[in-house]
XYZ file of C-alpha atoms in Angstrom:
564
model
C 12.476 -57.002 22.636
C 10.930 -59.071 19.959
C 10.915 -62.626 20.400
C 12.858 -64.853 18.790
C 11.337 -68.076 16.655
C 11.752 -71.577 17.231
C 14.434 -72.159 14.209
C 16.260 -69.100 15.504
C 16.848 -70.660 19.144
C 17.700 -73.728 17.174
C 20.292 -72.071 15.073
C 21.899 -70.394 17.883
C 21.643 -73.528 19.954
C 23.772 -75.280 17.192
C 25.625 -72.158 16.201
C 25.831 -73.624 12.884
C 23.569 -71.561 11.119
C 22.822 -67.808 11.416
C 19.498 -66.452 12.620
C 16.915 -65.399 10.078
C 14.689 -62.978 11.882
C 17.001 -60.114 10.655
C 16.504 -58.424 7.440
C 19.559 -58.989 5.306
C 20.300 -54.895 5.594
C 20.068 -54.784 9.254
C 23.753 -56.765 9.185
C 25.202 -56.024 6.249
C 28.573 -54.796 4.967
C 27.890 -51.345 2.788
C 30.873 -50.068 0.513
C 30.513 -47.284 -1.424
C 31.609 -46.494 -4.743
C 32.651 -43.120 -6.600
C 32.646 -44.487 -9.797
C 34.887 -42.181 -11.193
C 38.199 -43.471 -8.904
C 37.027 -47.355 -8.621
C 38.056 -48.656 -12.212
C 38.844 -47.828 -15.617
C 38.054 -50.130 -18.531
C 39.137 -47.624 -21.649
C 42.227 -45.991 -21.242
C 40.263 -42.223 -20.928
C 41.844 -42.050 -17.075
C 38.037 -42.234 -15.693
C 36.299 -45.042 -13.629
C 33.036 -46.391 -15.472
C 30.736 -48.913 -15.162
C 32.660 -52.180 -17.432
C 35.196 -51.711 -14.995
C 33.223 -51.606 -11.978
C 31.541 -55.159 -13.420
C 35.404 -56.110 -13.434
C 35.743 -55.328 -9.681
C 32.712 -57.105 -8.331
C 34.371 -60.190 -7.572
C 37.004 -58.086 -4.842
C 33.641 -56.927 -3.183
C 32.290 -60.559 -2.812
C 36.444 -61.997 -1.816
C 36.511 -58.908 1.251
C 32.550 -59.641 2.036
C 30.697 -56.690 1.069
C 27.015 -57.319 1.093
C 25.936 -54.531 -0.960
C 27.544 -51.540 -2.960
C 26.074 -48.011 -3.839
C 27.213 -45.985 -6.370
C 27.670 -42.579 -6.576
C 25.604 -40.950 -9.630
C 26.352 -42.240 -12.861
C 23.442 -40.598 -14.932
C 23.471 -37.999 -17.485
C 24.371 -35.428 -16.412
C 26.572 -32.115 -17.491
C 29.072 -33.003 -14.488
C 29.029 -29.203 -12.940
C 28.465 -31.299 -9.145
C 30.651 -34.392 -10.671
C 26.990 -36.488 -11.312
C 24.836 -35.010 -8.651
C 23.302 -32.431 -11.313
C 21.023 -34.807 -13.286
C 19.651 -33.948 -16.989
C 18.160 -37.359 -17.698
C 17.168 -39.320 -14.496
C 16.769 -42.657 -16.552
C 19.841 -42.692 -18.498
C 23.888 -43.469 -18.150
C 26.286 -41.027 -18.543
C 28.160 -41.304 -21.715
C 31.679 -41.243 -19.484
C 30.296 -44.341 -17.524
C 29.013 -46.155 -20.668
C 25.456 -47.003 -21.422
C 21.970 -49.082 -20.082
C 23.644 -52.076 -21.679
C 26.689 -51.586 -19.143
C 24.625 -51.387 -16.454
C 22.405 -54.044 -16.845
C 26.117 -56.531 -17.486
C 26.811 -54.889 -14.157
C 23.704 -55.925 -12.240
C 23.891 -59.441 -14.098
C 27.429 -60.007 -12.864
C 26.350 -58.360 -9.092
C 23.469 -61.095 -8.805
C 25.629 -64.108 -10.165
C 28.064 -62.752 -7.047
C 25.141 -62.486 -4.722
C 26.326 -58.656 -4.408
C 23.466 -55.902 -4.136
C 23.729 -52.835 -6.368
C 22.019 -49.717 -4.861
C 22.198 -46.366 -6.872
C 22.328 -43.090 -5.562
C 19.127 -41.428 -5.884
C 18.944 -37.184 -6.006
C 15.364 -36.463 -6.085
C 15.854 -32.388 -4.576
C 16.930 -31.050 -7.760
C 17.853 -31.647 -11.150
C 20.922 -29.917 -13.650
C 19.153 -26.758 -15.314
C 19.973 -28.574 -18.191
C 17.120 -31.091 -17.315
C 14.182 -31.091 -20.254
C 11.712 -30.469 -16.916
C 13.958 -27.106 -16.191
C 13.304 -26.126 -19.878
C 9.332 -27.169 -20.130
C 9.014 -25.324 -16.840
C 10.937 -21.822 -17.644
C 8.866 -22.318 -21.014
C 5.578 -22.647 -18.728
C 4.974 -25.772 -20.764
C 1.162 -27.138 -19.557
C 1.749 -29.383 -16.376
C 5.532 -28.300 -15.864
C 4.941 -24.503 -15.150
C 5.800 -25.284 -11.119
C 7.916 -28.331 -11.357
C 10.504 -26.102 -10.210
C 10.498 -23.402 -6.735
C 8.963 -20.194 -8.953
C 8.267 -16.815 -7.020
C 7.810 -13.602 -8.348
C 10.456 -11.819 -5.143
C 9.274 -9.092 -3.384
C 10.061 -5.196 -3.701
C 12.273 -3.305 -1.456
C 9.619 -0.852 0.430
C 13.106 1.633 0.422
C 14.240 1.354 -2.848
C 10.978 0.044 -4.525
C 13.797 -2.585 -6.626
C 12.756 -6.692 -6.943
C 14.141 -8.658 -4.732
C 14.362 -12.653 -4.023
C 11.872 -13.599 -1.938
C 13.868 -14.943 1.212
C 17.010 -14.654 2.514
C 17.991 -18.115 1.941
C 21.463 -19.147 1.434
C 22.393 -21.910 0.168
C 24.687 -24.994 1.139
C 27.646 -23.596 -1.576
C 27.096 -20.188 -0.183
C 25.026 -17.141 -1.832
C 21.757 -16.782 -2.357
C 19.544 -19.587 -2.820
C 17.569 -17.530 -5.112
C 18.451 -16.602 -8.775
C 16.353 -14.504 -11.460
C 15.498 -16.269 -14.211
C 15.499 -14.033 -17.665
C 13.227 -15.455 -19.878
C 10.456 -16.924 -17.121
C 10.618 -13.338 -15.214
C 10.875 -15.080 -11.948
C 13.101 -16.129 -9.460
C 13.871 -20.186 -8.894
C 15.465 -21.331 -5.820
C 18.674 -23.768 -5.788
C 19.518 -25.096 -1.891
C 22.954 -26.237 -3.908
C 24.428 -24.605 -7.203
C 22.725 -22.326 -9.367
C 22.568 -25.422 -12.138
C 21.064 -27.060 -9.528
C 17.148 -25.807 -9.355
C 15.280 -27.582 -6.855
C 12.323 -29.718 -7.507
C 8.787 -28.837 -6.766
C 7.472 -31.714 -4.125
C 4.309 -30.083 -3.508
C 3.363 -31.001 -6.751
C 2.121 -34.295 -7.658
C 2.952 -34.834 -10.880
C 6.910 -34.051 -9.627
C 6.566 -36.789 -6.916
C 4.764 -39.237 -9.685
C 7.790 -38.060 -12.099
C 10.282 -39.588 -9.081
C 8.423 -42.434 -8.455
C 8.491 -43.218 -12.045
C 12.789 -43.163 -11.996
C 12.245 -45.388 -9.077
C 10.944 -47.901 -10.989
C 12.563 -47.416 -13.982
C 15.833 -48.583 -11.829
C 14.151 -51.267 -9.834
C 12.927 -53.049 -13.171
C 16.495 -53.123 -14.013
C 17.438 -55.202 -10.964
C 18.576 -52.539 -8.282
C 18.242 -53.877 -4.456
C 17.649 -49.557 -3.195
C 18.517 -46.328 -3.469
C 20.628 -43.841 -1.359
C 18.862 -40.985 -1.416
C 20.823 -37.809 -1.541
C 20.301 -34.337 0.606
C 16.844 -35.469 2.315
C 16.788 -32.731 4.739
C 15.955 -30.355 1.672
C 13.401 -31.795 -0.332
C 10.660 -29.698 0.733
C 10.603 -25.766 1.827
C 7.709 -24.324 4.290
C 5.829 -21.468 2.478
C 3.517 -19.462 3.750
C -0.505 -19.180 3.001
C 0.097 -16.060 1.280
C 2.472 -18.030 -1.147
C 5.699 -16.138 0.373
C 8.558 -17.377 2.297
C 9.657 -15.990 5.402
C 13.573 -15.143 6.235
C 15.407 -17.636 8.162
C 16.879 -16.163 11.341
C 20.465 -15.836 12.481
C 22.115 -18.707 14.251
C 24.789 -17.259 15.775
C 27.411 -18.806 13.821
C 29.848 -17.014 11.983
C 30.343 -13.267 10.322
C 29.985 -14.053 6.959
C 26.320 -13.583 5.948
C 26.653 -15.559 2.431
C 28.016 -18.377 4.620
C 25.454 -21.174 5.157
C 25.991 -21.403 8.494
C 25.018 -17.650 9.203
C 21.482 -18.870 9.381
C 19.160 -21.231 11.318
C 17.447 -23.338 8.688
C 14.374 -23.384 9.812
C 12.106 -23.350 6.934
C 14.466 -25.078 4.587
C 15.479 -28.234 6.350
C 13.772 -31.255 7.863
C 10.525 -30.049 7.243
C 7.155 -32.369 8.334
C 6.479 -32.835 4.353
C 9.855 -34.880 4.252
C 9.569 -37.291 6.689
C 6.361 -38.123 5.045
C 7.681 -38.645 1.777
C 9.932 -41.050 3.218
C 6.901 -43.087 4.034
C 5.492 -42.664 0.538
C 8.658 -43.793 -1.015
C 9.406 -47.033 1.294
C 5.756 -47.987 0.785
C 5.876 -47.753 -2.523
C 9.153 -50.383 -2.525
C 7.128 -52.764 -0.471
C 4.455 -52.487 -2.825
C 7.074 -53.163 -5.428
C 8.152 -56.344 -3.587
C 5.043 -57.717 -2.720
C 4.350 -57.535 -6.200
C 7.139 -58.918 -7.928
C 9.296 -60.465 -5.152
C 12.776 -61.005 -3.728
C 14.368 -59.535 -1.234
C 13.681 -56.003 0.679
C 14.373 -53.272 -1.222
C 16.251 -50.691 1.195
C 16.520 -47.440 1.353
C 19.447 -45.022 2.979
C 18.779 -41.741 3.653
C 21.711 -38.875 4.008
C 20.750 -36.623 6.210
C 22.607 -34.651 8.178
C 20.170 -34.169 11.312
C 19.410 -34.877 14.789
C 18.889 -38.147 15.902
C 15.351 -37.877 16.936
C 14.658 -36.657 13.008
C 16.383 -39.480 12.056
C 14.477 -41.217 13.561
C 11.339 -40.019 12.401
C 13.012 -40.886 8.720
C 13.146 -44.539 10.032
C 9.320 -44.553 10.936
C 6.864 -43.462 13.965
C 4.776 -46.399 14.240
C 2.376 -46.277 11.803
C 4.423 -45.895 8.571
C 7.783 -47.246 7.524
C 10.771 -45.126 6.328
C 13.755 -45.365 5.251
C 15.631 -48.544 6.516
C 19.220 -47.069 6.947
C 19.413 -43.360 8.095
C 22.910 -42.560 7.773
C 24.816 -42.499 11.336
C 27.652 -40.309 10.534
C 28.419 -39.886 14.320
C 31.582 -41.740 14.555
C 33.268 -39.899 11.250
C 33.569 -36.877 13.981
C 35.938 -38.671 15.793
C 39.321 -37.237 15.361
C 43.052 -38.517 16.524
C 42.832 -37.173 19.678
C 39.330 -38.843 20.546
C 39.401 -41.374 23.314
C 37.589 -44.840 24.237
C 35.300 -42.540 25.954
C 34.326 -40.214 23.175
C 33.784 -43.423 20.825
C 31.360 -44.457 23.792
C 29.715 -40.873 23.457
C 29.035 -41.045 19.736
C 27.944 -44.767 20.025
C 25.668 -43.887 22.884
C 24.484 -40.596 20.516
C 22.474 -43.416 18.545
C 22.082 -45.833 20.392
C 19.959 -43.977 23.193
C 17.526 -42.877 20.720
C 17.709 -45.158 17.249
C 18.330 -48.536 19.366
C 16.018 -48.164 21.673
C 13.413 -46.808 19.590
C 13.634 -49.025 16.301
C 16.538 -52.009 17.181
C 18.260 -50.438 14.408
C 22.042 -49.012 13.679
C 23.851 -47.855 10.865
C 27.635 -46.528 11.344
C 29.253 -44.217 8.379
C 33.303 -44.222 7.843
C 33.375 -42.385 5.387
C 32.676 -40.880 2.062
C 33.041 -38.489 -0.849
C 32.651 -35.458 0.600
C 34.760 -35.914 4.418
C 38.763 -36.622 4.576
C 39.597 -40.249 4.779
C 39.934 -41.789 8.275
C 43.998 -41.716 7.958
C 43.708 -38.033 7.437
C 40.804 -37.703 10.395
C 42.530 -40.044 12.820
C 45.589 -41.122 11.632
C 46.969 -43.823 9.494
C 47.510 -45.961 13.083
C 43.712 -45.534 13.653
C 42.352 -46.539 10.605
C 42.285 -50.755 11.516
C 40.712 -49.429 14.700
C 37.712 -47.377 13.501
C 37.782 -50.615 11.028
C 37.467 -52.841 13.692
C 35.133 -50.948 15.874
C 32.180 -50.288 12.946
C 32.298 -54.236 11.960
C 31.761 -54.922 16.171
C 29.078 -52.503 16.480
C 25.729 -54.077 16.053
C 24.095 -53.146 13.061
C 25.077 -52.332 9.162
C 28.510 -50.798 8.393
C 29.207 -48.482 5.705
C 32.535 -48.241 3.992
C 33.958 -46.181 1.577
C 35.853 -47.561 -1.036
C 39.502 -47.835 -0.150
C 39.303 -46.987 3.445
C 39.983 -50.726 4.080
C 43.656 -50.297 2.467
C 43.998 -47.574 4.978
C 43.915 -44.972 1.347
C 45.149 -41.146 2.537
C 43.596 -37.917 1.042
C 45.845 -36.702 -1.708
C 46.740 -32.794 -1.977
C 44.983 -31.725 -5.243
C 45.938 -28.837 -7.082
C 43.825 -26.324 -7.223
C 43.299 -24.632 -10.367
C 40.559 -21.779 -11.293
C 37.134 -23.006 -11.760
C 37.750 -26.743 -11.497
C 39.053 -26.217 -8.298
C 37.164 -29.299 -6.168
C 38.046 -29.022 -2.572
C 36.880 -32.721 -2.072
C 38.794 -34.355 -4.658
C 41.711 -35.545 -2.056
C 39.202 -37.873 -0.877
C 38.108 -38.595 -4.099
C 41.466 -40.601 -5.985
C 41.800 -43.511 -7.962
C 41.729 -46.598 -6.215
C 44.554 -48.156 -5.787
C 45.121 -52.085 -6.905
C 48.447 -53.127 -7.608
C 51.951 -51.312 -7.296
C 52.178 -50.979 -11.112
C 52.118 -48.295 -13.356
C 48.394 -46.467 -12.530
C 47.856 -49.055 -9.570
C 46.387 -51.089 -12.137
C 43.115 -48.593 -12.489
C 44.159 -47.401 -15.804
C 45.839 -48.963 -18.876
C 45.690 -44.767 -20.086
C 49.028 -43.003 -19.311
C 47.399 -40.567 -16.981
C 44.195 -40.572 -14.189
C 41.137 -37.888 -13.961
C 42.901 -37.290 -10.304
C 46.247 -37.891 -9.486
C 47.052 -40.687 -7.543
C 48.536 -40.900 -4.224
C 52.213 -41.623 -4.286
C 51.956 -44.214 -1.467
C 49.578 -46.799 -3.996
C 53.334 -48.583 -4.068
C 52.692 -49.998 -0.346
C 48.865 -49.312 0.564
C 46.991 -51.135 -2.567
C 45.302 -54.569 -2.898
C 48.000 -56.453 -4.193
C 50.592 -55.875 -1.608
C 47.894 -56.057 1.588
C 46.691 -59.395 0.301
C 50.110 -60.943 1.226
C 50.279 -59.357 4.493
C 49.102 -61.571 7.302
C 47.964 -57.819 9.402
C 47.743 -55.846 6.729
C 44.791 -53.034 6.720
C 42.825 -55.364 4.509
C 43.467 -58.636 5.982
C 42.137 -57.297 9.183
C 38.911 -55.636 7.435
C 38.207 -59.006 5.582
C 38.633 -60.958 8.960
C 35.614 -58.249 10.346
C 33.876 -58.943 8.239
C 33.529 -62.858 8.173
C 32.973 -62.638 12.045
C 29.695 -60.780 11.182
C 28.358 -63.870 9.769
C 28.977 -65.495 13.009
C 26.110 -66.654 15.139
C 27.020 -64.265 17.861
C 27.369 -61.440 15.883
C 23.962 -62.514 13.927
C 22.258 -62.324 17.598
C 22.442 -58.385 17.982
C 18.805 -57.930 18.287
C 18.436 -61.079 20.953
C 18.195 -59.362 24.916
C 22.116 -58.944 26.156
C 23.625 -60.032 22.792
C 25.705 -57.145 22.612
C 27.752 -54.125 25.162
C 29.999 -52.126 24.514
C 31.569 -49.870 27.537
C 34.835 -47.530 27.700
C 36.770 -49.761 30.568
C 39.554 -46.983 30.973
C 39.569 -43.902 29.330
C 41.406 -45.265 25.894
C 40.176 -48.948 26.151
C 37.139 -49.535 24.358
C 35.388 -53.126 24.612
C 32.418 -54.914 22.409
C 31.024 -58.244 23.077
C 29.255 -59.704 21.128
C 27.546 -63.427 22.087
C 24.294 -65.526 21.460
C 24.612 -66.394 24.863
C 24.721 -70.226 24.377
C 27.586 -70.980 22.458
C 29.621 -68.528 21.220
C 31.358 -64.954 22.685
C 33.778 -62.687 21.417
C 35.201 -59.837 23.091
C 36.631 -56.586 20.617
C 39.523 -54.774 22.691
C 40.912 -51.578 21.446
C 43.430 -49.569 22.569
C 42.871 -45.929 21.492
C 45.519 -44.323 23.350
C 49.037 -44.144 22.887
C 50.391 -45.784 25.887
C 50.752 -49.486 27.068
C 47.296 -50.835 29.220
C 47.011 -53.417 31.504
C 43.282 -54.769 31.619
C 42.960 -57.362 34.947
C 39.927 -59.345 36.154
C 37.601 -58.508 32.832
C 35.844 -61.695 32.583
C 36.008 -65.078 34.531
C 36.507 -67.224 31.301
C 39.820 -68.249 28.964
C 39.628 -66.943 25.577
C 41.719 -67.036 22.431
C 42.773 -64.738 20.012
C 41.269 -64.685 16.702
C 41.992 -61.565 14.977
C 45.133 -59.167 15.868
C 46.275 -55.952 14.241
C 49.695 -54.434 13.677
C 50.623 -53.350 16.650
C 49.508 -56.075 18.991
C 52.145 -58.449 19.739
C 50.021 -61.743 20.128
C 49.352 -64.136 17.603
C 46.539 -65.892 16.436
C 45.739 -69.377 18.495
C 47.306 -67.354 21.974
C 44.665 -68.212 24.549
C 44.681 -65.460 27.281
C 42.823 -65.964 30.955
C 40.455 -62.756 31.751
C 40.767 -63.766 35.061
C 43.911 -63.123 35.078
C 44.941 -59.860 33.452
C 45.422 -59.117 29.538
C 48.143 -56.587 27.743
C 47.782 -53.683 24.968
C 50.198 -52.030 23.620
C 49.628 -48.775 22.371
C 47.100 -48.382 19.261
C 46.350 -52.055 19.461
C 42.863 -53.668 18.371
C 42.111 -57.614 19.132
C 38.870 -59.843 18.897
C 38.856 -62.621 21.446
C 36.589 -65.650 21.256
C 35.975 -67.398 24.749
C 37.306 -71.122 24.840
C 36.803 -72.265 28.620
């Protein structure tokens, strides 16, 4: 454990001031915007960047510490943003460089961190590089994956080099007319993947690094890390992945183990190169640490190779997207089991923790879990030690909407993906247009801002109350020996405590089951409720004697701070 300073013992002596030997990161509240759905400032029915500036203040009132944003660069909008022609512009439909520097003005005056998403593994084919390097302009010819396929030894015909498949499904491999060669695409075929065994493409990404961090961005989320880099051979081929064992379909992405596509050696190394080079950026022109999250899909000891091994630093946050698995049947036990899933490895390894809700691409927690569950996965990420990460609406308990699919711009991930909903007016107040890009759900009249502000247990009431505990000196004390357990204490009964061990301790209760629970003899100390969600029939002030024996009712969270 490391030790803790001399003003730190002080401050949680006093419990007046929060400990400073965390990182501001290692606490913080993440909230995630799509900026399509957040906020509209013209009428077009599309979320942009003016009316994201017009939002801010909301983040700072429910005390988010930072925000990311989904892609908002040029881009010809086949993977909504994630297909990039110009990595150091704004797309047109989000407004301009002048918008987003208003935007990071009105962020700072807030004290509210702006980190971009960040898609170094490909670009759009639409991308001046794609062009130079089909071309074979002079120091572009292998920006991109180029091979020349192999011939069928049967039917003497060209064929892509690998079996790859990629994440949409097909092959990852497409023949490119006027270069003569196959590129290779992990995603969509207007997606062609980036050459990172090239320097000048990792100088290139450094270079949009900085281009955003002289602009006043606090880090970068950095998209599909698990396929930056490919293993080829000596002989300049690539070998065929082999079957995993899941599934029939051999276009399916699952039909194959990844072996040479994913989490290679070369990526976890890049990391390194990419957090040093923010450090450097620091040290050099100051401020607070620039962070990086990393989504990646992977095992928890390659996550934590992401994080570091010693000798380098990674990224700060790997994303922990354990507990979105949990579904409406999952018990206090199975929250346990995903905690434990990181913590065994990350915690005791780094001291660090991350935990995911949600995001663009997974059904929202009401849909996962139920709209009774949502306070409680609330309430159980702001306990847990460690950074949150929220996505946007998920703290007005917003549902997935059913979208209709029609031909090409059919979008299986746009229920997740709806305007967010403000008011109970016409548009819930995200529009002043007559229509929205997706169609909002028809339950905005009760589950919006507006409304949950004036209820005293509303979804948001209880998220906002999270997260002003985790400026508390007990929950600041995570990384202090015995600041923090959490424990299943009957199957459905989940309890966090979280203390500085001088001065203050709460205790988090929830009740994941559907049936009454009677907890007796958990602690030998009186506490009072401080925080109390829908279903619990307590009220805030109620002291309640551990000693003694304490009541849930069915789907009911509580935070307890002890008293005597």
């Amino acid at each position: 454990m490391p030790k803790w300073s001399h003003l730190c013992l002080v401050a949680v002596l006093l419990a007046t001031v929060s400990c400073t030997d965390i990182d501001w990161w290692e606490n913080a509240s993440l909230y995630q915007i799509y900026p399509r759905s957040f906020q509209d400032s013209n009428g077009d029915g599309i979320g942009d960047l003016q009316g994201i500036t017009s939002r801010l203040s909301y983040l700072k009132e429910i005390g988010i510490t930072a925000t990311w944003l989904s892609p908002v660069f040029t881009s010809p909008m086949s993977d909504f943003g994630y297909d990039i022609s110009n990595f150091f512009d704004i797309d047109p439909i989000f407004g301009n460089l002048d918008d987003f520097d208003a935007l990071i003005v009105e962020a700072k005056l807030l004290g509210v961190k702006i980190i971009l998403d960040f898609v170094p593994n490909h670009s759009s084919d639409e991308n001046e590089w794609f062009e130079k390097s089909y071309n074979r302009v002079d120091g572009y010819d292998d920006f991109y994956v180029w091979h020349d396929g192999r011939v069928n030894a049967e039917t003497g015909e060209r064929e892509p080099p690998s079996n790859w498949i990629s994440v949409f499904g097909g092959p990852q491999w497409t023949w490119h007319e006027t270069r003569q060669q196959y590129f290779l695409h992990q995603f969509q075929v207007k997606q062609p993947d980036l050459n990172f065994t090239n320097p000048m493409v990792r100088e290139h990404m450094l270079q949009v690094l900085k281009f955003w961090l002289d602009r006043g961005v606090d880090g970068f989320r950095i998209d599909a890390v698990p396929h930056i880099y490919e293993y080829r051979n000596a002989d300049g081929s690539y070998s065929d992945e082999p079957v995993s064992g899941w599934g029939s379909n051999p276009d399916a992405y699952d039909y194959h183990d990844h072996i040479y596509t994913k989490d290679q050696p070369a990526t976890v190394e890049l990391m390194y190169e990419w957090r040093a080079f923010l450090d450097q950026y620091r040290a050099e022109n100051g401020g607070d640490s620039r962070v990086l999250l990393a989504e990646a899909f992977s095992s928890v000891e390659t996550l934590s190779a992401y994080f570091g091994n010693g000798t380098h630093l990674g990224t700060q946050l790997p994303m922990n997207f354990q507990l979105m698995y949990l579904s409406g049947y999952s018990t206090a036990r199975d929250v346990v089991n995903s905690i434990d899933y990181w913590m065994n490895t990350m915690w005791k390894e780094h001291q660090t923790a991350n935990w995911v809700v949600g995001n663009h691409d997974t059904n929202r927690v009401a849909d996962r879990m139920g709209a009774h569950k949502v306070d409680l996965l609330n309430v159980i990420v702001s306990a847990l030690p460690g950074a949150s990460i929220t996505y946007y609406g998920e703290e007005i308990g917003m549902s997935n909407v059913d979208v209709e699919c029609t031909g090409d711009t059919c979008e299986d991930r746009d229920g997740e993906r709806t305007p967010m909903q403000w008011t109970a007016g016409q548009n819930a107040d995200f529009t002043q247009g007559q229509s929205t890009w997706l169609p909002l759900n028809p339950d905005y009249v009760r589950f919006n801002v507006q409304t949950e502000r004036g209820v005293a247990r509303s979804s948001l009431n209880i998220f906002k109350g999270m997260q002003a505990l985790k400026s508390s000196s007990a929950f600041q004390a995570f990384k202090q020996e015995g600041g923090f357990s959490y424990e299943a204490i009957t199957e459905q009964v989940l309890q966090i405590i979280r203390t500085n061990k001088y001065s203050e301790e709460y205790r988090i209760l929830v009740n994941m089951g559907n049936g009454m629970e009677i907890i007796e003899g958990l602690a030998d100390k009186v506490f009072e409720y401080v925080l109390t969600t829908a279903y619990s029939p307590h009220q805030q002030g109620q002291t309640v004697d551990l000693r003694e024996r304490i009541l849930l009712m069915p789907y009911e969270a509580v935070v307890l701070r002890w008293v005597a």
